[in-house]
Structure formats: structure tokens, C-alpha cells
mmCIF file of C-alpha atoms and ligand atoms in Angstrom:
data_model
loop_
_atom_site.group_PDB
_atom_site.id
_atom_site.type_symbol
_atom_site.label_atom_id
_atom_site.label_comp_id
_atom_site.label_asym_id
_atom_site.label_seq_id
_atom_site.Cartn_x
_atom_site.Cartn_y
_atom_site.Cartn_z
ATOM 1 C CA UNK A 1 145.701 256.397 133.774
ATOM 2 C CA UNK A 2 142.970 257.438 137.001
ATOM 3 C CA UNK A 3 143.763 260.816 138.193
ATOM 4 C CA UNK A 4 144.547 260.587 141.898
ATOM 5 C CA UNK A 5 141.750 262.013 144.549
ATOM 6 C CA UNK A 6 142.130 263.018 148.186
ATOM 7 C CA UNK A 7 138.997 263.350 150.244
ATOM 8 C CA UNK A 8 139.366 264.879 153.754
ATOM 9 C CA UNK A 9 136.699 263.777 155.737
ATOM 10 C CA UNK A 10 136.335 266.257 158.643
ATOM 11 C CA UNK A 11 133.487 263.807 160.477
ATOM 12 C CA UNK A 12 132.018 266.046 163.447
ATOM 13 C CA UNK A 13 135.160 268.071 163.709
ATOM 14 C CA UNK A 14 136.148 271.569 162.718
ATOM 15 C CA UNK A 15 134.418 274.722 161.825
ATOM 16 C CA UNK A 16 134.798 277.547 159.399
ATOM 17 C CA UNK A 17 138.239 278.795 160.499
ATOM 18 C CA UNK A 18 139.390 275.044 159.235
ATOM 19 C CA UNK A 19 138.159 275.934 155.913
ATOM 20 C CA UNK A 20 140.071 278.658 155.660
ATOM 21 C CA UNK A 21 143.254 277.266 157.410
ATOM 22 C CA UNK A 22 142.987 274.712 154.544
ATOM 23 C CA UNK A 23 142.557 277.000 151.846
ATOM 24 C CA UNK A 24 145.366 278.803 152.604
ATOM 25 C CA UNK A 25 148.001 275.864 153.395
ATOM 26 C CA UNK A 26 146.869 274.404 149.517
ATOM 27 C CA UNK A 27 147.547 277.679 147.916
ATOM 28 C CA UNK A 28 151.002 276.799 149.243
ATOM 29 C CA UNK A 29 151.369 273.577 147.882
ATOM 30 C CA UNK A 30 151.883 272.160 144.205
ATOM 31 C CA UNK A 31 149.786 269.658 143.376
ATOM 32 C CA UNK A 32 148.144 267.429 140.557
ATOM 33 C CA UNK A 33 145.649 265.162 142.432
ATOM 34 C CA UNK A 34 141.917 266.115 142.790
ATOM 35 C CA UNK A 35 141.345 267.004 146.505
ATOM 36 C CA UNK A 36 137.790 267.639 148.409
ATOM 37 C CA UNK A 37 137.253 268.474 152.052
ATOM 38 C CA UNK A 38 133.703 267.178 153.191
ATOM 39 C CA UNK A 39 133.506 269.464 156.517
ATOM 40 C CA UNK A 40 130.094 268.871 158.740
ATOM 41 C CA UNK A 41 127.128 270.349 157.166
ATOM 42 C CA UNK A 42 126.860 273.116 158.539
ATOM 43 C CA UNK A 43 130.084 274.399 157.645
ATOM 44 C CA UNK A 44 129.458 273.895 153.774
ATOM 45 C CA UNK A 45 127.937 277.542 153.500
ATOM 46 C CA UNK A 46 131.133 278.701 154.473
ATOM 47 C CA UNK A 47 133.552 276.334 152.725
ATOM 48 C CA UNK A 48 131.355 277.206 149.322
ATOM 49 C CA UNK A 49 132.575 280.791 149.584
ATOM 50 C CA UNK A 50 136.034 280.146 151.059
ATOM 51 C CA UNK A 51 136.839 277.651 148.215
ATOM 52 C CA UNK A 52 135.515 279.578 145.553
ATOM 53 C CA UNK A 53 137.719 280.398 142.746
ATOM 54 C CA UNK A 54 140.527 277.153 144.277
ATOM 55 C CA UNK A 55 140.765 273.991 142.768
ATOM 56 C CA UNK A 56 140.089 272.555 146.149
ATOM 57 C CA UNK A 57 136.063 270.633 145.881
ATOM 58 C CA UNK A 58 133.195 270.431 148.655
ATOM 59 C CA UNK A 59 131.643 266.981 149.794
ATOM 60 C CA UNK A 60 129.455 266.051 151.972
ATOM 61 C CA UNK A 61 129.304 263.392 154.578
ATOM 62 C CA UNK A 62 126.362 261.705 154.424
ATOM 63 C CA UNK A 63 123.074 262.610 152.354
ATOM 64 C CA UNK A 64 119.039 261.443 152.768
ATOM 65 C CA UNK A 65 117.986 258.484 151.186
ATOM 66 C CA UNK A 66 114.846 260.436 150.204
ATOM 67 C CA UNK A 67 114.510 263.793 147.755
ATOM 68 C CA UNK A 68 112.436 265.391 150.428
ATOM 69 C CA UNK A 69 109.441 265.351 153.110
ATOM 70 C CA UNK A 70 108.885 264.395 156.525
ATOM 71 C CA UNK A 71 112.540 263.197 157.368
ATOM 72 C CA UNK A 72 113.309 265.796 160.721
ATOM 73 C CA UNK A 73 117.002 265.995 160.352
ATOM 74 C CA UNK A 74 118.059 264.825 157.391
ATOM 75 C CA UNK A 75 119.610 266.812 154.441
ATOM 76 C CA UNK A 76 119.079 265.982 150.780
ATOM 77 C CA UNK A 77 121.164 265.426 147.868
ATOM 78 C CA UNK A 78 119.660 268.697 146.210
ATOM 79 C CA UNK A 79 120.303 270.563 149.238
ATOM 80 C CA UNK A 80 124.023 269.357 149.073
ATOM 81 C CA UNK A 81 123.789 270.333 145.526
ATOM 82 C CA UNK A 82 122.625 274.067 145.967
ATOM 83 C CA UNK A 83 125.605 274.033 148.580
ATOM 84 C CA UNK A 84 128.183 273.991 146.084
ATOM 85 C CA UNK A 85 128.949 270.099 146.840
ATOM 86 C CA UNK A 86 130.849 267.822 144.017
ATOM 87 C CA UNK A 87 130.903 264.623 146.083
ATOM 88 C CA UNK A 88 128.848 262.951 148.753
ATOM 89 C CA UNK A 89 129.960 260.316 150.873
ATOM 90 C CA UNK A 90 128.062 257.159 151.440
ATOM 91 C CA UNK A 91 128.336 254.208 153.460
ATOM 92 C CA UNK A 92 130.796 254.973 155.823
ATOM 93 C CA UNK A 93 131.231 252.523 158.422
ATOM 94 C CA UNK A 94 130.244 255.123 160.932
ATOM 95 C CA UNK A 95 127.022 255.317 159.692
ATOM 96 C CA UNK A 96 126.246 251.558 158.829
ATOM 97 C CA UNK A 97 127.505 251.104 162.634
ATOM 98 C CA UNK A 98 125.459 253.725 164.741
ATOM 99 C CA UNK A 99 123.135 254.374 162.554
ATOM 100 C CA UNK A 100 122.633 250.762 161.438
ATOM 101 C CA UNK A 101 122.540 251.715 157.697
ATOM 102 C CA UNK A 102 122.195 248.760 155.216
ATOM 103 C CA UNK A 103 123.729 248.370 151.979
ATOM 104 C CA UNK A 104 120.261 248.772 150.400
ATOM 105 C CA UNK A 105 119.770 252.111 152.389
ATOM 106 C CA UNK A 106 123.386 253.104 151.336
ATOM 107 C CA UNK A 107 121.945 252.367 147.783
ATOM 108 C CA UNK A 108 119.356 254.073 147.953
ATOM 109 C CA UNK A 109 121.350 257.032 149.000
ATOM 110 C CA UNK A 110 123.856 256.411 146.174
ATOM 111 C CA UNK A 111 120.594 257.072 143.670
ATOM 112 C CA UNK A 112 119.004 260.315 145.259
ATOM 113 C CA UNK A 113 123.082 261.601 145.016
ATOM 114 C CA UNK A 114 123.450 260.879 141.162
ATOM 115 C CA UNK A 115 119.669 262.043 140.406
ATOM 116 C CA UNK A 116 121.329 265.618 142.028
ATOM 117 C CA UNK A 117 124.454 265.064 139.431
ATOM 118 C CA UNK A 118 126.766 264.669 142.666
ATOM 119 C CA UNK A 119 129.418 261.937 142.475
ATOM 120 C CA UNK A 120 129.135 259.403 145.487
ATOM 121 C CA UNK A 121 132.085 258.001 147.576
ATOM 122 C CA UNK A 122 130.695 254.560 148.009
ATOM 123 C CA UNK A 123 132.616 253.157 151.729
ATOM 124 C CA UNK A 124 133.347 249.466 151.891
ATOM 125 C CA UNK A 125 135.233 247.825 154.271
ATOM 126 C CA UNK A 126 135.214 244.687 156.758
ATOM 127 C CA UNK A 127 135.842 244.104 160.529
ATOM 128 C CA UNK A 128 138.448 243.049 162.312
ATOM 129 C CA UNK A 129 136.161 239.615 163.473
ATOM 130 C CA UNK A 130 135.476 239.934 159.439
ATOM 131 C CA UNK A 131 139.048 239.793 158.737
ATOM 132 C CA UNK A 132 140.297 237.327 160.652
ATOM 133 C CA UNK A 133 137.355 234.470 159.612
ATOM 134 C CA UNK A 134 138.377 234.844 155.939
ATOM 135 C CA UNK A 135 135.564 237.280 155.228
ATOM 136 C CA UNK A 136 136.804 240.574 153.542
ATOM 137 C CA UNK A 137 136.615 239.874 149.884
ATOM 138 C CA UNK A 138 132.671 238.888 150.858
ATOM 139 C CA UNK A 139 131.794 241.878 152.909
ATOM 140 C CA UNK A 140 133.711 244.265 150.549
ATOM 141 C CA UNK A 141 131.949 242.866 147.273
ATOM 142 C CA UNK A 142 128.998 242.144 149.385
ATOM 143 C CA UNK A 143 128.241 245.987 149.753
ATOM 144 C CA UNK A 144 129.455 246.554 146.516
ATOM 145 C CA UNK A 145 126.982 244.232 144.811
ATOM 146 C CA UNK A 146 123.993 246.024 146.614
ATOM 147 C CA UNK A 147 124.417 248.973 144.945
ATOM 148 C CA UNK A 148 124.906 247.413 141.453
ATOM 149 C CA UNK A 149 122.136 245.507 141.955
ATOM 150 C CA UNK A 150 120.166 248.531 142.520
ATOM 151 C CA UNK A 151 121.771 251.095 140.245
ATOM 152 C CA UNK A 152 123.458 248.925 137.629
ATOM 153 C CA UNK A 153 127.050 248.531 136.692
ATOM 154 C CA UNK A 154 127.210 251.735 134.962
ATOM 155 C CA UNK A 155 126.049 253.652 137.492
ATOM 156 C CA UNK A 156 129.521 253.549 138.827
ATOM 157 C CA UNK A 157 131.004 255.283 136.044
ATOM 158 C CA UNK A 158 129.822 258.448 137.565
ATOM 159 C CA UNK A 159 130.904 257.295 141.028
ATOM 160 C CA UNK A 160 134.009 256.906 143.612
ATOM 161 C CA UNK A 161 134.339 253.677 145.731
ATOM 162 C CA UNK A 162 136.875 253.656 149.148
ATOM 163 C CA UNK A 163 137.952 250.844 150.747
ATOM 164 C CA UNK A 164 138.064 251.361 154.392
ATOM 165 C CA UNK A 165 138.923 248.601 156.735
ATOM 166 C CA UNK A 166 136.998 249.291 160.054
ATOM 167 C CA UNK A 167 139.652 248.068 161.792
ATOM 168 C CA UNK A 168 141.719 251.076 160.431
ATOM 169 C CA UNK A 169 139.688 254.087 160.638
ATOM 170 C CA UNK A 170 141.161 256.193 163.603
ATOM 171 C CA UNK A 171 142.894 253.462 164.928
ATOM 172 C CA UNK A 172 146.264 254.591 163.497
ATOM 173 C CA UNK A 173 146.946 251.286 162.420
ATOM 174 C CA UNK A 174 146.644 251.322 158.492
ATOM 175 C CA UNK A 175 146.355 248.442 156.084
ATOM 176 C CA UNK A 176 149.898 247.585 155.078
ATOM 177 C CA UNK A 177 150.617 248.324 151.229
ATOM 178 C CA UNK A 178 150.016 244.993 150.515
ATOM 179 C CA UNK A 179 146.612 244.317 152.230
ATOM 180 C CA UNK A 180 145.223 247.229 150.746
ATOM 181 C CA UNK A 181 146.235 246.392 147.278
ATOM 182 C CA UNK A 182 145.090 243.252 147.710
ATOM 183 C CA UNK A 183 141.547 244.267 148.523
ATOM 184 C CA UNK A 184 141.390 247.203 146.090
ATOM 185 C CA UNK A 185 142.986 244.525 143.308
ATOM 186 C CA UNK A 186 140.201 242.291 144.065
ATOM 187 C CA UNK A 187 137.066 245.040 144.086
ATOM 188 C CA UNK A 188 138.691 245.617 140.842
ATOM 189 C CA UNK A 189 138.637 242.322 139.361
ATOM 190 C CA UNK A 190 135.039 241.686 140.510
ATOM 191 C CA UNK A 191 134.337 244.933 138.688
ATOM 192 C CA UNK A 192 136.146 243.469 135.550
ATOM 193 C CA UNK A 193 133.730 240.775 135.431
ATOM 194 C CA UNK A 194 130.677 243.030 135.240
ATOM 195 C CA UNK A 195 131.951 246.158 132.855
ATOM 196 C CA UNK A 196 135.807 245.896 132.202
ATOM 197 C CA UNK A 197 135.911 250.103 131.254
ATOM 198 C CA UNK A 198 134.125 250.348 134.559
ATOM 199 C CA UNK A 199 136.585 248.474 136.469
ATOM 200 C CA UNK A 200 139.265 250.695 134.605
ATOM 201 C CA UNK A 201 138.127 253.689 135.151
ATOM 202 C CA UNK A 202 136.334 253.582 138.381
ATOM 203 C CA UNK A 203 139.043 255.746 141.202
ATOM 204 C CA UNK A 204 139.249 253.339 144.366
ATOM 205 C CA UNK A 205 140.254 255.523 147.229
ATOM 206 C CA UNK A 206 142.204 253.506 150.874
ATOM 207 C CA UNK A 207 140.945 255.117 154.442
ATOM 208 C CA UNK A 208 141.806 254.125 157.397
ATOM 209 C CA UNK A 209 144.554 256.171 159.185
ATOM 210 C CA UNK A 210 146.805 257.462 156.692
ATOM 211 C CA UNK A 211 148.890 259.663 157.487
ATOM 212 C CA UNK A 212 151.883 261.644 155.555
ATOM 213 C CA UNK A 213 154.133 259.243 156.455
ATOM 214 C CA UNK A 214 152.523 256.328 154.330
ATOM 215 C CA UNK A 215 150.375 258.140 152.247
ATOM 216 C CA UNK A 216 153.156 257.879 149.291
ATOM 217 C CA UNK A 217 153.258 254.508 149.712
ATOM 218 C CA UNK A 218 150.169 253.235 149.829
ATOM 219 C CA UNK A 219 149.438 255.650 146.586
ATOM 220 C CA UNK A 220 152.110 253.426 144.580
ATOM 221 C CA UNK A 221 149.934 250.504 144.476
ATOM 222 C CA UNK A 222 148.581 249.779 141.232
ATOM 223 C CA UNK A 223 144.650 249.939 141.999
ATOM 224 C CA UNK A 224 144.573 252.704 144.902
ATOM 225 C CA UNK A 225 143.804 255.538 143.041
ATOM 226 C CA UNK A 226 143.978 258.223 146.337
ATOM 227 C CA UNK A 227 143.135 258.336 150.028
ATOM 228 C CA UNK A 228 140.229 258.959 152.282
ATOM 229 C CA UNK A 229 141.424 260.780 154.898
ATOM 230 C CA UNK A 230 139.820 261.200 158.519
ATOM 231 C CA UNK A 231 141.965 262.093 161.028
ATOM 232 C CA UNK A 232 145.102 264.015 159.276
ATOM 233 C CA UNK A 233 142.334 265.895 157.601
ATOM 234 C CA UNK A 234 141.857 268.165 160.970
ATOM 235 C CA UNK A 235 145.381 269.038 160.093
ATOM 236 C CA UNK A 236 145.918 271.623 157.083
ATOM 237 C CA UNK A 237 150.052 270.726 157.046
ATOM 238 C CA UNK A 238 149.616 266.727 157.169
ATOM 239 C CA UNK A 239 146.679 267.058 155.074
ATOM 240 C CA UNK A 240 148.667 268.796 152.562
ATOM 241 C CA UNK A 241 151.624 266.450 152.669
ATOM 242 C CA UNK A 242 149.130 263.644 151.982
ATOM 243 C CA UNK A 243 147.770 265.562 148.521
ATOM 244 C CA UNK A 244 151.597 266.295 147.600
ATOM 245 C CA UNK A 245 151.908 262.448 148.107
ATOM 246 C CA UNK A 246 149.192 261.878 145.496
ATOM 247 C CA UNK A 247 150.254 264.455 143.139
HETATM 248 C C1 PEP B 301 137.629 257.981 157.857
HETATM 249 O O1 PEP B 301 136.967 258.359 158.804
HETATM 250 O O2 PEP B 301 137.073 257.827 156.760
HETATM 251 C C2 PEP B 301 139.044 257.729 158.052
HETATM 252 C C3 PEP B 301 139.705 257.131 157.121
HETATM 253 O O3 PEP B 301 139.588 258.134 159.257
HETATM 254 P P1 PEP B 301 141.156 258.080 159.688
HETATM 255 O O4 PEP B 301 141.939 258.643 158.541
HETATM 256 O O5 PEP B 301 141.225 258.943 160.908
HETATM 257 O O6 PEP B 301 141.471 256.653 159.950
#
């Protein structure tokens, strides 16, 4: 049995207070799942101290593709580290779009975040013009596959995947139940075929506008293991509601 995970991602939102505002509305609420809140980086000072001592984890957003040097800008996986961060997430469609990121550069990321002993939250996820000519289970596994070819099937023992339809993100238009178990059943099944206790063990979080109101059931399906949360993340009550769902 996976242990449910909720990852708020705060994207360029937010600021300290948020942290705290969170902190407080989860020391309210009973739960079971895991939960993280991956506020901007500058914020993670903050959220290090003001989640200190809850069972509430830090993440990052994005991390370098390189352990250090010349790179104006960027931040690295050991920086994330000495910030108190558990997860890092990769990949996100964001970032392949306007930063034109390629699944090798989101697998290269994926290896400087494990060398730091972070866990990664590998996005994957297909257009709407992907959707509709038949292409998700190729795009999904496509960016998949890039990282296994470059880190090995393994590697993803010590990872997170989240499937996050483009078409979804902020659009507040989820993936019915059913699509979404459809795609996470089939990243599963392609895991299967490389490293069944893999496949079994590996958490597959849904993103893409979930909100309290469907969080539950989306959470019911069989092989989505938690939520990715953007949007309802900004909110400490919905953001709650959405880790009660899980729990
Ligand atoms: C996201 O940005 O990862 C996301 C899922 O956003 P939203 O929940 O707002 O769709």
C-alpha cells in the first residue's frame, strides 16, 4: 500500500507569511498523507524554520542541472539540500515550456538531485494538440524513458513521478477520474515491464487544477497515489481540505 503525498507547489507566488499561514491551518487538521510545500526559493530560509519540528516537508521548484560553477542564477541541489529541502521538483511543464528544458536536461537534473540525497518529483504530461492526435501515452512515457535511460530503472525507487496534463495546470479544468487513471495506470504498466517492485512502489502524484472539491475523488483511483497542487496551494484552507482528502 503507497502512502499518499501532497505537494503544494507555490510557483512564483507567496512569501513568508504563507509559510506560516500554512503551518498553522495543518496544525489544525488530522491527517495521514505526506504533505510538502515547495514555496519560491527564496522563501525556503524561512519555511526551514517555520516548519521545523511539523510533519509538514520543504521542496523546491526547480534545481541546476550542474553541482556548481559559472551558472549566474541557478541554485543547486546541495544548496536545496543545506536549505532543509526533502523533495525537488523537476520537469514541470513550465519549465520545459519557457525555459525550453528537454527531457535529457530534466535528467540531468533528476541526477545532481539524488547525488544531494533529495527525492525528485519527475513532471510528465502532454498537450492539449498532444491529446487530441492520440499522443499522451508517447509523450508521458517518452519523458519518462529519458530519465531511465539516463539514471536506470532503479533510480526511481528513490524518486516521485506526477502526471500533469498541460492542458490542466491552472486551467481549472482537471483530468476527469477516469483520464487520469488511465494515464497513471499506463505509466505504471510501462514501469511493470522494466522493474515490477518499481512500478509498485513508485508514488504517482495527478496536477492539474485540483481543487477540494475533486481532490477525494481523483485520490480513489487505484494508481494516483496524491496530488500536485498549484493553484489551491496559495490557499492554506483548500490546501488543507485537499491533504484531509488524501489522508
Ligand atoms: C502545477 O502548477 O503543478 C499545478 C498543478 O497547478 P494547478 O493546481 O493550479 O493546476
Amino acid at each position: 500500500m503507497r502512502q499518499k503525498l501532497v505537494i503544494g507547489n507555490w510557483k512564483m507566488n507567496g512569501n513568508a507569511d504563507l509559510v506560516v499561514a500554512h503551518r498553522e491551518q495543518l496544525a489544525d487538521t488530522a491527517f495521514t498523507a505526506e504533505v510538502a510545500i515547495c514555496p519560491p526559493f527564496v522563501y525556503l530560509h524561512a519555511a526551514q524554520h517555520h516548519l521545523a519540528d511539523t510533519n509538514v516537508a520543504l521542496g523546491a521548484q526547480d534545481a541546476s542541472d550542474h553541482a556548481e560553477g559559472a551558472y549566474t542564477g541557478q541554485i543547486s541541489a546541495q544548496m536545496l539540500h543545506e536549505q532543509g529541502c526533502k523533495y525537488v521538483i523537476i520537469g514541470h511543464s513550465e519549465r520545459r515550456a519557457m525555459c525550453a528544458e528537454t527531457s535529457e536536461d530534466v535528467a540531468e537534473k533528476f541526477v545532481q538531485v539524488q547525488a544531494k540525497g533529495l527525492i525528485p518529483v519527475l513532471c510528465v504530461g502532454e498537450t492539449l494538440f498532444q491529446r487530441e492526435q492520440g499522443q499522451t501515452q508517447d509523450v508521458v512515457v517518452g519523458q519518462l524513458k529519458a530519465v531511465v535511460a539516463r539514471c536506470g530503472i532503479k533510480a526511481l525507487a528513490k524518486a516521485v513521478l506526477a502526471y500533469e496534463p498541460v492542458w490542466a495546470i491552472g486551467t481549472g479544468k482537471a483530468a476527469s477520474t477516469e483520464q487520469a487513471q488511465e494515464v497513471h495506470q499506463s505509466l505504471r504498466q510501462w514501469l511493470h515491464k522494466q522493474d515490477a517492485e518499481v512500478a509498485e512502489g513508485l508514488q504517482i502524484l495527478y496536477g492539474g487544477s485540483v481543487k477540494p472539491d475533486n481532490a477525494a475523488a481523483l485520490f480513489s483511483q487505484k494508481d494516483i497515489d496524491g496530488g500536485l497542487i498549484g493553484g489551491a496551494a496559495l490557499q492554506p484552507e483548500a490546501f488543507a481540505a485537499i491533504v484531509q482528502a488524501a489522508s
